[in-house]
Amino acid sequence: SSAASSNVKPYYVTTPIFYPNSVPHIGHLYSMVVADIFARYACLRHPDRPVHFVTGTDEHGLKISKAAQAQGMQPLAFCDMLSEHFKGLVQKANIGSTRFARTTSREHCDAVQYLWRQLDAKGLLYKDLHSGWYSVSDECFYPELQVTKVVDSEGKEQHVSMETGSAVEWMEEENYKFRLSSFQGVLEAHYAANKDSIYPPQHHEAILQQLRTVPLQDLSVSRPSARLTWGVPVPDDAEHTIYVWIDALTVYLSSIGFPWQDGNKGKSSGWPSDVQVIGKDILRFHAIYFPAMLSALDLPMPQKLLAHSHWTMDRRKMSKSVGNVVDPMAAIDEYGIDVVRYYLAEIGGKFKDDVDWSPALVEARRTEITSLLGNLLSRSTSKAIRARVDPDKRLIYGEDPLLKHRPLVDILQRLPADMDAAMSELRVYDAVGHIRAALTAANFLMSDSRPWAKSTPSAEAQAVSQVVLDCLRICGVFLQPFMPSKAATLLDTLGIPEDCRAWEHTDLARAPPSTGVCSGVILFPKSTSTSTVSP
Ligand code: ME8
């Protein structure tokens, strides 16, 4: 009922908001796909619970204004142009996000200023002198360890950045600082009490260990407007611009209507978040800075932070500045989005170690899923088998002797619980593994029983056909988060009505009525890409 459902906190999942300083690469697609898998799983698990899924672009700061300048463009026009590329990827990759956030939007900027005033009202902001080695040409401070002394052509000693070689000078400027140091105890207690709040566990341990041993320093949260105007101005102090990370992190709140008027700390809008997907490169911002901000605002902590590993190219991190990136659009054109999604989820689903992007491995995944799923569907829906079975007859699991002692039946009976456990613990790799195990067992059963052969008794053909089609149906439901369009084709082929594709329909004993099975559907047609020779 609507009264009951209005008390349910919407499921809330996020990706990082990406810097639109260049076009998206495969790493960005990966974060989107992982988040999409959780959003879609939430949908099939609880179809009545609303899902909020936020992705978007992080448009302020020096990095962006410099990139715009290099193109001879105004920063906003530059962001308008590049954020379209990220939106295009969302569409092309079948990402079911409910909101594409841009930090240059009016509501977001207002929310950032509101948050700033709240921190200020609580006495958590103060002005301080910040000093260090500053490069005018690079427009940034460098830590002592990254600065070295050189002797120039006139024999004069000079300090330079080791990274860029540009001259640095000792500079002092006024910044606002946030009293991050006063949140050490709160954060330490939070992570000590919530062991599964950061996944994989290695990151949880590292953050907790850090909080236990390294004192937090107050955080500089503004830049002089003289150096940086492309950002949200500090309220009532136009001399200063709010630090881009404070601005960016606030997007997770502003995208679901913060500041909230519900008197319930954003619960009816979805706060706290259920899963926030990030790359491990931005763990500190999400595991320390953001929770400190939330604690300052007296808001509940995010429930789970998933920090995934990086895609590498020849073992180096793919990055826009290095230029060794895989174009996700080209990969989708080449392999099809669902094969790419399957590859990202399967090869990248452990989140633990960095993984190398390799066209050969994508091909191998395509071959695997074509044989496990595509061929199984073709064989089990073939006219040869359909001619041997009565489509209206159903044998009862647990009673009919022909359905007993089949490993596949056991796997399918456990599958809903196995999937639920894996997904709620963010074990995407294991979730894919459970589906693969079921499909593998079904393929084995087919080869073993040969239900299409006249030599196989028709009662056996009937039983095997039923359990294999049930397997395809149940796997089809569970594949929806991973390969949404292939799963839809699969379920259409099996004649499963659209309103029978949720978790409750994965009970082996209670098959929904099929509107009829089609024969001759090829789920993974041979590649039409130019790299294969056509006959
Ligand atoms: O950091 N492998 O934006 P960004 C896997 N705007 N994932 C990768 C990756 C790789 N090689 N490279 C990037 C920012 N990513 C900030 C975030 S959030 C409030 C602000 C993914 O464009 C990964 O999720 O540099 C990483 O955290 C994110 O893209 C960084 O994207």
PDB file of C-alpha atoms in Angstrom, residues 58 73 140 144 215 274 365 380 436 445 455 477 526:
ATOM      1  CA  ASP A  58      32.344  17.343 -10.813  1.00  0.00           C
ATOM      2  CA  MET A  73      36.774  27.864 -23.822  1.00  0.00           C
ATOM      3  CA  CYS A 140      49.382  24.726  -6.752  1.00  0.00           C
ATOM      4  CA  GLU A 144      58.395  19.829   0.840  1.00  0.00           C
ATOM      5  CA  PRO A 215      46.395  12.209  14.128  1.00  0.00           C
ATOM      6  CA  ASP A 274      23.036   2.129   0.807  1.00  0.00           C
ATOM      7  CA  ARG A 365      34.413 -13.849 -21.755  1.00  0.00           C
ATOM      8  CA  SER A 380      16.887 -26.245 -24.827  1.00  0.00           C
ATOM      9  CA  ARG A 436      27.746 -19.451 -13.862  1.00  0.00           C
ATOM     10  CA  LEU A 445      22.840 -32.095 -17.562  1.00  0.00           C
ATOM     11  CA  SER A 455      17.253 -42.942 -27.332  1.00  0.00           C
ATOM     12  CA  VAL A 477      16.017 -12.969 -13.665  1.00  0.00           C
ATOM     13  CA  LYS A 526      28.509 -13.647 -34.198  1.00  0.00           C
TER      14      LYS A 526
END
